[in-house]
Short mmCIF file of C-alpha atoms in Angstrom, two decimals:
data_model
loop_
_atom_site.label_atom_id
_atom_site.label_comp_id
_atom_site.label_asym_id
_atom_site.label_seq_id
_atom_site.Cartn_x
_atom_site.Cartn_y
_atom_site.Cartn_z
CA UNK A 285 0.76 0.20 -33.57
CA UNK A 286 -2.51 1.50 -32.29
CA UNK A 287 -6.10 1.50 -33.38
CA UNK A 288 -9.26 2.04 -31.47
CA UNK A 289 -12.69 1.37 -32.77
CA UNK A 290 -15.99 2.56 -31.19
CA UNK A 291 -14.52 2.43 -27.80
CA UNK A 292 -17.42 3.39 -25.02
CA UNK A 293 -16.54 3.97 -21.19
CA UNK A 294 -19.17 4.26 -18.93
CA UNK A 295 -18.69 5.51 -14.84
CA UNK A 296 -22.09 4.36 -13.66
CA UNK A 297 -24.44 5.99 -15.75
CA UNK A 298 -21.99 8.51 -16.71
CA UNK A 299 -20.51 8.14 -19.92
CA UNK A 300 -17.10 9.24 -20.37
CA UNK A 301 -15.72 7.95 -23.48
CA UNK A 302 -18.48 7.98 -26.36
CA UNK A 303 -17.75 5.84 -29.74
CA UNK A 304 -14.05 7.00 -29.63
CA UNK A 305 -12.05 5.79 -33.00
CA UNK A 306 -8.33 6.75 -33.82
CA UNK A 307 -5.22 5.02 -34.64
CA UNK A 308 -1.36 5.92 -34.05
CA UNK A 309 1.45 4.64 -36.64
CA UNK A 310 4.24 2.97 -35.44
CA UNK A 311 6.66 6.10 -34.66
CA UNK A 312 4.28 8.51 -34.80
CA UNK A 313 3.61 11.06 -31.40
CA UNK A 314 0.21 12.21 -30.47
CA UNK A 315 -0.69 14.58 -28.29
CA UNK A 316 -4.75 14.66 -26.49
CA UNK A 317 -5.50 17.81 -25.90
CA UNK A 318 -9.07 19.24 -23.96
CA UNK A 319 -10.74 20.64 -21.29
CA UNK A 320 -10.40 18.76 -17.66
CA UNK A 321 -13.54 16.29 -17.68
CA UNK A 322 -13.27 15.50 -21.39
CA UNK A 323 -12.11 11.95 -21.13
CA UNK A 324 -8.60 12.55 -22.42
CA UNK A 325 -6.94 10.63 -19.04
CA UNK A 326 -9.62 8.11 -18.86
CA UNK A 327 -8.58 7.39 -22.72
CA UNK A 328 -5.04 6.54 -22.30
CA UNK A 329 -5.85 4.65 -18.80
CA UNK A 330 -8.20 2.52 -21.51
CA UNK A 331 -5.11 1.87 -23.61
CA UNK A 332 -3.17 0.60 -19.94
CA UNK A 333 -5.99 -1.11 -19.12
CA UNK A 334 -6.24 0.94 -15.82
CA UNK A 335 -9.86 1.36 -16.79
CA UNK A 336 -11.89 -1.37 -18.62
CA UNK A 337 -13.60 -0.16 -21.52
CA UNK A 338 -17.06 -0.77 -21.62
CA UNK A 339 -17.45 -1.40 -25.33
CA UNK A 340 -15.07 -1.30 -28.40
CA UNK A 341 -11.95 -3.00 -29.53
CA UNK A 342 -8.16 -1.72 -28.64
CA UNK A 343 -5.69 -3.11 -30.98
CA UNK A 344 -1.61 -2.71 -30.18
CA UNK A 345 0.73 -4.16 -32.30
CA UNK A 346 -0.53 -7.43 -33.12
CA UNK A 347 -2.84 -7.68 -30.12
CA UNK A 348 -6.67 -6.97 -30.60
CA UNK A 349 -9.01 -7.12 -27.82
CA UNK A 350 -12.72 -6.92 -28.33
CA UNK A 351 -14.51 -5.32 -25.05
CA UNK A 352 -18.28 -6.14 -24.78
CA UNK A 353 -20.98 -7.77 -22.11
CA UNK A 354 -18.55 -10.67 -21.50
CA UNK A 355 -15.08 -8.71 -20.29
CA UNK A 356 -11.97 -9.97 -22.21
CA UNK A 357 -9.85 -13.02 -20.06
CA UNK A 358 -7.26 -11.76 -17.84
CA UNK A 359 -4.72 -13.42 -19.63
CA UNK A 360 -6.10 -11.13 -22.98
CA UNK A 361 -5.71 -8.01 -20.89
CA UNK A 362 -2.68 -8.31 -19.65
CA UNK A 363 -1.25 -9.40 -23.55
CA UNK A 364 -2.48 -6.29 -24.62
CA UNK A 365 -0.98 -4.43 -21.24
CA UNK A 366 2.39 -5.88 -22.03
CA UNK A 367 2.80 -3.37 -25.30
CA UNK A 368 2.59 -0.09 -23.19
CA UNK A 369 4.16 1.38 -20.74
CA UNK A 370 2.47 3.97 -18.38
CA UNK A 371 3.72 7.91 -16.70
CA UNK A 372 1.53 8.67 -14.69
CA UNK A 373 1.10 12.93 -13.64
CA UNK A 374 1.86 11.71 -9.88
CA UNK A 375 4.66 9.25 -10.81
CA UNK A 376 3.95 6.54 -8.57
CA UNK A 377 7.45 5.86 -8.07
CA UNK A 378 7.82 2.78 -5.18
CA UNK A 379 8.62 4.84 -2.06
CA UNK A 380 10.47 2.45 -0.79
CA UNK A 381 12.95 1.20 -3.41
CA UNK A 382 15.66 3.32 -4.96
CA UNK A 383 15.74 4.44 -8.20
CA UNK A 384 17.99 1.58 -9.38
CA UNK A 385 15.35 -0.73 -7.67
CA UNK A 386 12.25 0.65 -8.69
CA UNK A 387 13.50 0.79 -12.10
CA UNK A 388 14.52 -3.48 -12.16
CA UNK A 389 11.41 -4.40 -10.08
CA UNK A 390 8.90 -5.13 -13.05
CA UNK A 391 11.49 -7.06 -15.25
CA UNK A 392 13.19 -8.63 -12.39
CA UNK A 393 9.41 -10.18 -11.05
CA UNK A 394 7.79 -10.34 -13.95
CA UNK A 395 10.26 -11.38 -16.84
CA UNK A 396 12.19 -12.79 -14.46
CA UNK A 397 16.13 -11.67 -15.94
CA UNK A 398 19.09 -11.54 -14.26
CA UNK A 399 19.57 -9.18 -11.80
CA UNK A 400 23.26 -7.89 -12.78
CA UNK A 401 22.35 -7.74 -16.61
CA UNK A 402 19.06 -5.15 -15.23
CA UNK A 403 20.98 -3.05 -13.37
CA UNK A 404 23.85 -2.54 -16.63
CA UNK A 405 20.77 -1.86 -18.47
CA UNK A 406 18.89 0.62 -16.08
CA UNK A 407 22.19 2.24 -15.32
CA UNK A 408 22.45 2.92 -19.35
CA UNK A 409 18.67 3.87 -19.47
CA UNK A 410 19.03 6.18 -16.68
CA UNK A 411 22.01 7.96 -17.77
CA UNK A 412 19.59 8.66 -20.86
CA UNK A 413 17.13 10.86 -18.73
CA UNK A 414 20.34 12.57 -16.63
CA UNK A 415 19.69 9.81 -13.57
CA UNK A 416 22.48 8.33 -12.95
CA UNK A 417 23.97 10.09 -9.97
CA UNK A 418 20.76 9.36 -8.29
CA UNK A 419 20.49 5.98 -8.93
CA UNK A 420 20.92 4.85 -4.78
CA UNK A 421 18.77 7.39 -4.00
CA UNK A 422 15.50 6.80 -2.75
CA UNK A 423 12.24 8.64 -4.09
CA UNK A 424 11.60 10.81 -1.35
CA UNK A 425 15.03 12.38 -1.75
CA UNK A 426 14.64 13.26 -5.06
CA UNK A 427 12.35 16.58 -6.74
CA UNK A 428 9.37 16.08 -8.87
CA UNK A 429 10.91 16.32 -12.22
CA UNK A 430 13.82 13.50 -10.98
CA UNK A 431 11.13 11.41 -9.84
CA UNK A 432 9.27 12.13 -13.58
CA UNK A 433 12.25 10.95 -15.01
CA UNK A 434 13.15 8.05 -12.52
CA UNK A 435 9.18 6.50 -13.65
CA UNK A 436 9.96 7.64 -17.30
CA UNK A 437 12.84 4.98 -17.35
CA UNK A 438 11.13 2.66 -15.24
CA UNK A 439 8.36 2.52 -17.83
CA UNK A 440 11.09 2.34 -20.37
CA UNK A 441 12.06 -0.86 -18.44
CA UNK A 442 9.83 -3.55 -20.17
CA UNK A 443 10.54 -2.24 -23.48
CA UNK A 444 7.33 -1.21 -24.17
CA UNK A 445 6.42 -0.38 -28.22
CA UNK A 446 4.01 2.51 -26.64
CA UNK A 447 4.63 4.81 -24.03
CA UNK A 448 1.21 6.90 -22.62
CA UNK A 449 2.06 10.04 -20.69
CA UNK A 450 -0.64 11.41 -18.74
CA UNK A 451 -0.10 15.23 -17.94
CA UNK A 452 3.50 14.11 -16.89
CA UNK A 453 4.44 17.39 -16.30
CA UNK A 454 1.11 18.56 -14.55
CA UNK A 455 2.66 18.14 -11.09
CA UNK A 456 5.57 19.99 -11.56
CA UNK A 457 6.72 23.09 -9.99
CA UNK A 458 7.18 25.26 -13.39
CA UNK A 459 11.33 24.86 -13.42
CA UNK A 460 11.28 21.46 -13.45
CA UNK A 461 9.04 20.84 -16.58
CA UNK A 462 11.34 21.31 -19.37
CA UNK A 463 13.66 18.60 -17.41
CA UNK A 464 10.78 16.33 -18.15
CA UNK A 465 9.45 17.39 -21.62
CA UNK A 466 13.20 17.37 -22.58
CA UNK A 467 13.41 13.99 -21.45
CA UNK A 468 9.84 13.07 -23.64
CA UNK A 469 11.22 15.03 -26.44
CA UNK A 470 14.70 12.62 -26.40
CA UNK A 471 12.85 9.46 -26.78
CA UNK A 472 10.28 11.61 -29.57
CA UNK A 473 13.43 11.26 -31.39
CA UNK A 474 14.50 7.90 -30.96
CA UNK A 475 11.57 7.28 -32.76
CA UNK A 476 9.45 5.57 -30.01
CA UNK A 477 5.54 5.68 -30.34
CA UNK A 478 4.02 7.67 -27.91
CA UNK A 479 0.49 8.69 -26.55
CA UNK A 480 0.75 11.95 -24.42
CA UNK A 481 -2.26 13.98 -22.36
CA UNK A 482 -1.04 17.02 -21.92
CA UNK A 483 -1.85 21.00 -21.43
CA UNK A 484 1.77 22.55 -22.97
CA UNK A 485 0.37 23.44 -25.93
CA UNK A 486 3.80 24.92 -27.07
CA UNK A 487 5.62 21.41 -26.28
CA UNK A 488 2.56 19.61 -28.09
CA UNK A 489 3.33 21.76 -31.13
CA UNK A 490 6.88 21.22 -31.13
CA UNK A 491 6.77 17.66 -30.39
CA UNK A 492 3.60 15.85 -31.89
CA UNK A 493 3.05 14.54 -35.36
CA UNK A 494 -0.93 14.76 -34.82
CA UNK A 495 -3.15 16.65 -31.44
CA UNK A 496 -6.34 14.89 -30.86
CA UNK A 497 -8.72 17.43 -28.99
CA UNK A 498 -11.42 15.87 -27.01
CA UNK A 499 -14.31 17.20 -25.04
CA UNK A 500 -17.04 15.76 -23.79
CA UNK A 501 -16.08 12.21 -24.00
CA UNK A 502 -15.73 12.88 -27.75
CA UNK A 503 -12.67 13.51 -30.12
CA UNK A 504 -14.01 16.51 -31.75
CA UNK A 505 -11.03 17.19 -34.13
CA UNK A 506 -7.95 15.71 -35.03
CA UNK A 507 -4.87 16.49 -37.62
CA UNK A 508 -1.64 17.61 -38.02
CA UNK A 509 -0.29 19.60 -34.80
CA UNK A 510 0.09 23.20 -36.49
CA UNK A 511 -3.17 22.78 -38.25
CA UNK A 512 -5.09 21.83 -35.09
CA UNK A 513 -3.38 24.10 -32.72
CA UNK A 514 -2.95 27.15 -34.95
CA UNK A 515 -6.28 26.70 -37.39
CA UNK A 516 -8.76 24.80 -35.75
CA UNK A 517 -11.65 24.53 -37.67
CA UNK A 518 -14.53 23.03 -34.80
CA UNK A 519 -15.96 26.03 -32.68
CA UNK A 520 -15.18 24.60 -29.37
CA UNK A 521 -11.66 23.39 -30.55
CA UNK A 522 -11.71 27.58 -30.88
CA UNK A 523 -12.79 28.11 -28.00
CA UNK A 524 -10.72 25.79 -25.49
CA UNK A 525 -7.42 27.30 -27.63
CA UNK A 526 -9.18 31.12 -27.44
CA UNK A 527 -9.29 30.11 -23.03
CA UNK A 528 -5.49 29.29 -23.14
CA UNK A 529 -4.76 31.70 -24.91
CA UNK A 530 -6.13 34.58 -22.32
CA UNK A 531 -4.72 32.93 -19.60
CA UNK A 532 -1.51 32.74 -20.19
CA UNK B 162 0.00 17.33 53.33
CA UNK B 163 2.92 16.54 54.98
CA UNK B 164 1.11 15.67 57.62
CA UNK B 165 -0.79 13.11 55.50
CA UNK B 166 2.15 11.95 53.91
CA UNK B 167 3.61 10.79 57.04
CA UNK B 168 0.74 9.34 58.77
CA UNK B 169 1.12 6.96 55.33
CA UNK B 170 2.29 3.58 57.03
CA UNK B 171 3.87 2.71 53.79
CA UNK B 172 4.60 -1.04 54.45
CA UNK B 173 0.70 -1.99 54.55
CA UNK B 174 1.16 -0.59 50.81
CA UNK B 175 4.12 -1.97 49.98
CA UNK B 176 6.20 -4.42 51.54
CA UNK B 177 9.90 -4.16 49.45
CA UNK B 178 10.84 -7.59 51.11
CA UNK B 179 8.09 -9.35 50.24
CA UNK B 180 7.80 -8.11 46.77
CA UNK B 181 11.70 -9.40 46.35
CA UNK B 182 11.07 -12.47 48.15
CA UNK B 183 8.56 -13.69 45.88
CA UNK B 184 10.26 -12.76 42.97
CA UNK B 185 10.94 -16.65 41.71
CA UNK B 186 7.21 -17.58 41.99
CA UNK B 187 6.17 -14.28 40.16
CA UNK B 188 9.20 -15.59 37.19
CA UNK B 189 7.58 -18.89 37.36
CA UNK B 190 4.49 -16.83 36.14
CA UNK B 191 5.77 -14.74 33.95
CA UNK B 192 7.36 -17.95 31.98
CA UNK B 193 3.49 -18.59 31.31
CA UNK B 194 3.06 -15.26 30.73
CA UNK B 195 5.54 -14.84 27.98
CA UNK B 196 4.96 -18.19 26.19
CA UNK B 197 0.98 -17.49 26.07
CA UNK B 198 1.58 -13.60 25.10
CA UNK B 199 4.02 -15.16 22.33
CA UNK B 200 2.33 -17.90 21.02
CA UNK B 201 -1.27 -15.26 21.08
CA UNK B 202 0.71 -12.70 19.18
CA UNK B 203 2.44 -15.11 16.64
CA UNK B 204 -1.02 -16.66 15.69
CA UNK B 205 -2.99 -13.94 16.17
CA UNK B 206 -0.78 -12.02 13.34
CA UNK B 207 -0.92 -14.76 10.96
CA UNK B 208 -4.95 -15.34 11.28
CA UNK B 209 -5.08 -11.14 11.40
CA UNK B 210 -3.55 -10.86 7.95
CA UNK B 211 -5.29 -13.49 6.59
CA UNK B 212 -8.76 -12.55 7.80
CA UNK B 213 -8.06 -8.73 6.92
CA UNK B 214 -6.79 -9.49 3.50
CA UNK B 215 -10.28 -11.98 2.87
CA UNK B 216 -12.18 -8.70 4.45
CA UNK B 217 -10.87 -6.38 1.43
CA UNK B 218 -11.86 -8.97 -0.81
CA UNK B 219 -13.76 -8.59 -4.14
CA UNK B 220 -15.25 -12.09 -3.19
CA UNK B 221 -18.60 -12.15 -1.35
CA UNK B 222 -17.67 -15.73 -0.03
CA UNK B 223 -14.40 -14.76 1.30
CA UNK B 224 -15.48 -10.96 2.44
CA UNK B 225 -18.83 -12.37 4.04
CA UNK B 226 -16.65 -14.99 6.56
CA UNK B 227 -13.90 -12.45 7.61
CA UNK B 228 -16.48 -9.52 8.04
CA UNK B 229 -18.57 -11.27 10.51
CA UNK B 230 -15.67 -13.04 11.87
CA UNK B 231 -13.93 -9.61 12.86
CA UNK B 232 -17.71 -8.15 13.89
CA UNK B 233 -18.03 -11.10 16.39
CA UNK B 234 -14.55 -10.90 17.86
CA UNK B 235 -14.86 -7.19 18.30
CA UNK B 236 -18.11 -7.37 19.51
CA UNK B 237 -17.31 -9.47 22.24
CA UNK B 238 -15.86 -10.00 25.24
CA UNK B 239 -12.19 -11.23 25.54
CA UNK B 240 -13.13 -13.15 29.00
CA UNK B 241 -16.38 -14.27 27.99
CA UNK B 242 -14.69 -15.63 24.89
CA UNK B 243 -12.20 -17.67 26.98
CA UNK B 244 -15.16 -19.03 29.41
CA UNK B 245 -17.00 -20.19 26.43
CA UNK B 246 -14.60 -22.11 25.03
CA UNK B 247 -12.65 -23.79 28.06
CA UNK B 248 -15.83 -24.06 29.56
CA UNK B 249 -17.86 -24.75 26.66
CA UNK B 250 -16.48 -26.81 24.45
CA UNK B 251 -15.43 -30.10 26.76
CA UNK B 252 -19.16 -30.12 26.19
CA UNK B 253 -18.56 -30.97 22.73
CA UNK B 254 -16.40 -33.39 23.25
CA UNK B 255 -13.69 -32.06 22.86
CA UNK B 256 -10.98 -30.98 25.72
CA UNK B 257 -8.11 -28.64 25.49
CA UNK B 258 -5.10 -30.65 27.30
CA UNK B 259 -4.60 -27.38 29.64
CA UNK B 260 -6.11 -24.26 29.95
CA UNK B 261 -2.93 -22.18 28.69
CA UNK B 262 -3.69 -24.05 25.33
CA UNK B 263 -7.45 -22.63 25.87
CA UNK B 264 -5.93 -19.58 26.70
CA UNK B 265 -3.61 -19.04 23.77
CA UNK B 266 -6.35 -20.63 20.91
CA UNK B 267 -9.20 -18.02 22.78
CA UNK B 268 -6.47 -14.65 22.53
CA UNK B 269 -4.97 -15.48 19.05
CA UNK B 270 -8.43 -15.86 17.86
CA UNK B 271 -9.76 -12.64 19.23
CA UNK B 272 -6.91 -10.15 18.36
CA UNK B 273 -6.64 -11.28 14.79
CA UNK B 274 -9.77 -9.42 14.39
CA UNK B 275 -8.08 -6.28 15.53
CA UNK B 276 -4.86 -7.01 13.87
CA UNK B 277 -7.12 -7.86 10.72
CA UNK B 278 -8.74 -4.14 10.72
CA UNK B 279 -5.13 -3.08 10.96
CA UNK B 280 -3.94 -4.63 8.25
CA UNK B 281 -6.66 -3.85 6.49
CA UNK B 282 -6.56 -0.27 6.72
CA UNK B 283 -2.74 -0.56 6.47
CA UNK B 284 -3.24 -2.06 3.12
CA UNK B 285 -5.68 0.65 2.17
CA UNK B 286 -3.66 3.78 3.18
CA UNK B 287 -0.95 2.68 0.41
CA UNK B 288 -1.86 5.39 -2.14
CA UNK B 289 -3.89 3.68 -5.56
CA UNK B 290 -1.20 4.82 -7.35
CA UNK B 291 1.01 2.16 -5.87
CA UNK B 292 -1.08 -0.40 -6.97
CA UNK B 293 -1.73 1.34 -11.00
CA UNK B 294 1.98 1.84 -11.50
CA UNK B 295 2.37 -1.95 -10.41
CA UNK B 296 -0.40 -3.01 -12.70
CA UNK B 297 1.03 -0.90 -15.80
CA UNK B 298 4.47 -2.54 -14.88
CA UNK B 299 2.54 -6.17 -15.44
CA UNK B 300 3.18 -7.24 -12.04
CA UNK B 301 0.34 -9.04 -10.72
CA UNK B 302 -1.55 -9.21 -7.60
CA UNK B 303 0.27 -11.45 -5.42
CA UNK B 304 2.87 -9.82 -6.80
CA UNK B 305 2.16 -6.19 -6.16
CA UNK B 306 1.46 -7.17 -2.62
CA UNK B 307 4.37 -8.57 -1.45
CA UNK B 308 6.63 -6.25 -2.82
CA UNK B 309 4.54 -3.03 -3.20
CA UNK B 310 2.20 -2.73 -0.67
CA UNK B 311 2.67 -4.95 2.28
CA UNK B 312 6.41 -3.03 2.60
CA UNK B 313 4.78 -0.06 2.91
CA UNK B 314 1.63 -1.31 4.86
CA UNK B 315 3.76 -2.45 7.86
CA UNK B 316 5.28 0.98 8.36
CA UNK B 317 1.85 2.24 9.13
CA UNK B 318 0.60 -0.85 10.67
CA UNK B 319 3.63 -1.12 12.67
CA UNK B 320 2.45 1.43 15.64
CA UNK B 321 -0.69 -0.05 16.14
CA UNK B 322 0.40 -3.80 16.03
CA UNK B 323 2.27 -3.21 18.47
CA UNK B 324 -0.79 -1.45 20.90
CA UNK B 325 -2.46 -4.70 20.22
CA UNK B 326 1.02 -6.90 21.06
CA UNK B 327 0.95 -4.71 24.58
CA UNK B 328 -3.22 -5.57 24.85
CA UNK B 329 -2.17 -9.54 24.04
CA UNK B 330 0.52 -9.20 26.89
CA UNK B 331 -1.80 -7.80 29.70
CA UNK B 332 -4.89 -9.36 28.52
CA UNK B 333 -2.87 -12.79 29.67
CA UNK B 334 -3.82 -11.78 33.07
CA UNK B 335 -7.69 -13.14 31.91
CA UNK B 336 -6.08 -16.50 31.46
CA UNK B 337 -5.55 -16.63 35.40
CA UNK B 338 -9.56 -17.06 35.60
CA UNK B 339 -9.48 -19.70 33.72
CA UNK B 340 -6.65 -21.51 36.04
CA UNK B 341 -3.87 -20.61 34.04
CA UNK B 342 -0.77 -19.88 36.53
CA UNK B 343 0.84 -16.98 34.66
CA UNK B 344 1.45 -13.79 36.28
CA UNK B 345 -1.51 -12.17 37.54
CA UNK B 346 -2.28 -15.72 39.25
CA UNK B 347 1.10 -16.52 41.12
CA UNK B 348 0.94 -13.03 42.83
CA UNK B 349 -2.57 -13.70 43.83
CA UNK B 350 -1.34 -16.79 45.28
CA UNK B 351 1.20 -15.28 47.53
CA UNK B 352 -1.30 -12.63 48.36
CA UNK B 353 -3.62 -15.27 49.66
CA UNK B 354 -1.10 -16.56 51.73
CA UNK B 355 0.86 -13.40 53.06
CA UNK B 356 -2.53 -11.45 53.15
CA UNK B 357 -0.15 -8.76 51.36
CA UNK B 358 -2.43 -8.02 48.20
CA UNK B 359 -1.21 -4.47 47.21
CA UNK B 360 2.63 -5.34 47.70
CA UNK B 361 2.04 -8.20 44.66
CA UNK B 362 -0.37 -6.28 42.70
CA UNK B 363 1.85 -3.29 42.70
CA UNK B 364 4.98 -6.09 41.72
CA UNK B 365 2.73 -7.65 39.30
CA UNK B 366 1.77 -3.98 37.74
CA UNK B 367 5.85 -3.34 37.57
CA UNK B 368 6.75 -6.44 35.42
CA UNK B 369 4.57 -6.19 33.13
CA UNK B 370 4.95 -2.64 32.97
CA UNK B 371 8.47 -3.73 32.30
CA UNK B 372 7.73 -6.31 29.06
CA UNK B 373 5.98 -3.69 27.50
CA UNK B 374 8.89 -1.49 28.27
CA UNK B 375 11.12 -3.86 26.30
CA UNK B 376 8.58 -4.83 23.64
CA UNK B 377 8.36 -1.06 22.72
CA UNK B 378 12.07 -1.02 22.36
CA UNK B 379 11.68 -3.34 19.64
CA UNK B 380 8.88 -0.92 18.06
CA UNK B 381 11.24 1.65 17.81
CA UNK B 382 13.91 0.01 16.28
CA UNK B 383 11.81 -1.50 13.36
CA UNK B 384 9.54 2.22 12.94
CA UNK B 385 13.49 3.13 12.39
CA UNK B 386 14.24 0.58 9.67
CA UNK B 387 10.93 0.81 8.11
CA UNK B 388 11.34 4.90 8.02
CA UNK B 389 14.55 4.92 6.83
CA UNK B 390 13.77 5.95 3.19
CA UNK B 391 11.56 8.52 3.95
CA UNK B 392 12.51 12.23 4.45
CA UNK B 393 16.31 11.91 3.62
CA UNK B 394 16.43 14.45 2.35
#
């Protein structure tokens, strides 16, 4: 489903990602973990082309885009992006639109679908994420957990092949984390392909088919969740997990 | 204190009868004032949106002219600009049909620069996440601007834009200097005939104020409308 080869990303002189290779199979859930500044968020944003890589290749579904000195065309990048949906740490719902307006906005204006059908579709999706009763509220009237669940529905409305989550629960109050993670687990059970940047190790252990540990712009270690999280091979992975244990 | 108050000869400062009698003449002037103000607001806003968006462009050939325009218009007095337009342009062989047109053109061009800056800052104050969310949903630049960014920027731009609108209404008084017979010109006309300038200036001031109060009422209503999605908890 996803194949990334020799991906490199620099911000001016700072190299954030260095020779990244990994792949995700259809229906697989992959969690990216690692200390802050390790490049995991940048990697995720590269998959959605919110950051343009300097070098390398990204394939999602049947679309392959090569990045080098000559940037790929807008059309190519849009095509690649259309296969992934993004959920942000800060939700980024449109504050001037109600929940239902938020989630039908893109299919309405980008895919030019019929509004009535979309409302129907949208209400079903809101039901699934437990947001149906809030469909006519503005984001400002919702809790963080509710906003994030609406944001997940908004991304799903575009029917992406892959869902990308950038620390979906990091901006939430502790008691709201569960309701969001439950929605993500529900999607996993349905076979949705997902890449999740997270600091919730227990969640990663439960949900991930595979875990990638990143540090300093490199993928240091990857493997099945229980292997990487329980018996890490690399020293840096051990240190990182040890540090997390200490703080808990 | 009371003595001082009692010995003021109020009729020298303000003569209500003269003020009342001059209202028809002043309303004629106000009509011109409102025409200039209305068209100037309209064109200054349209031009301001255009230049504001240009000034944020990544493309130098769009950004540079916008920046220079804003710098020049903000950096020169409106009155000087009106003089140049009204007395200078005819030298080039183009003549304004009437000084009213010159005033509208001059005020529109000048205040567009201020509008452009307001619009630039309003658009920039919409969080970057809104652009990113729109992009990740495959929305294009124009679409994002029109449906996501501008509605939010409008809320932020409203108060400063109405500041500019009020400046425009008051700024129309400068047009009297290029012989436009607007409100201030009319009051000076009466003042010249009756030798009672104070009454006329105060009356003119009150009329400007009333117009701005009405404008302020519209600002209030618009702000309420654009704030309705906030803090409804």
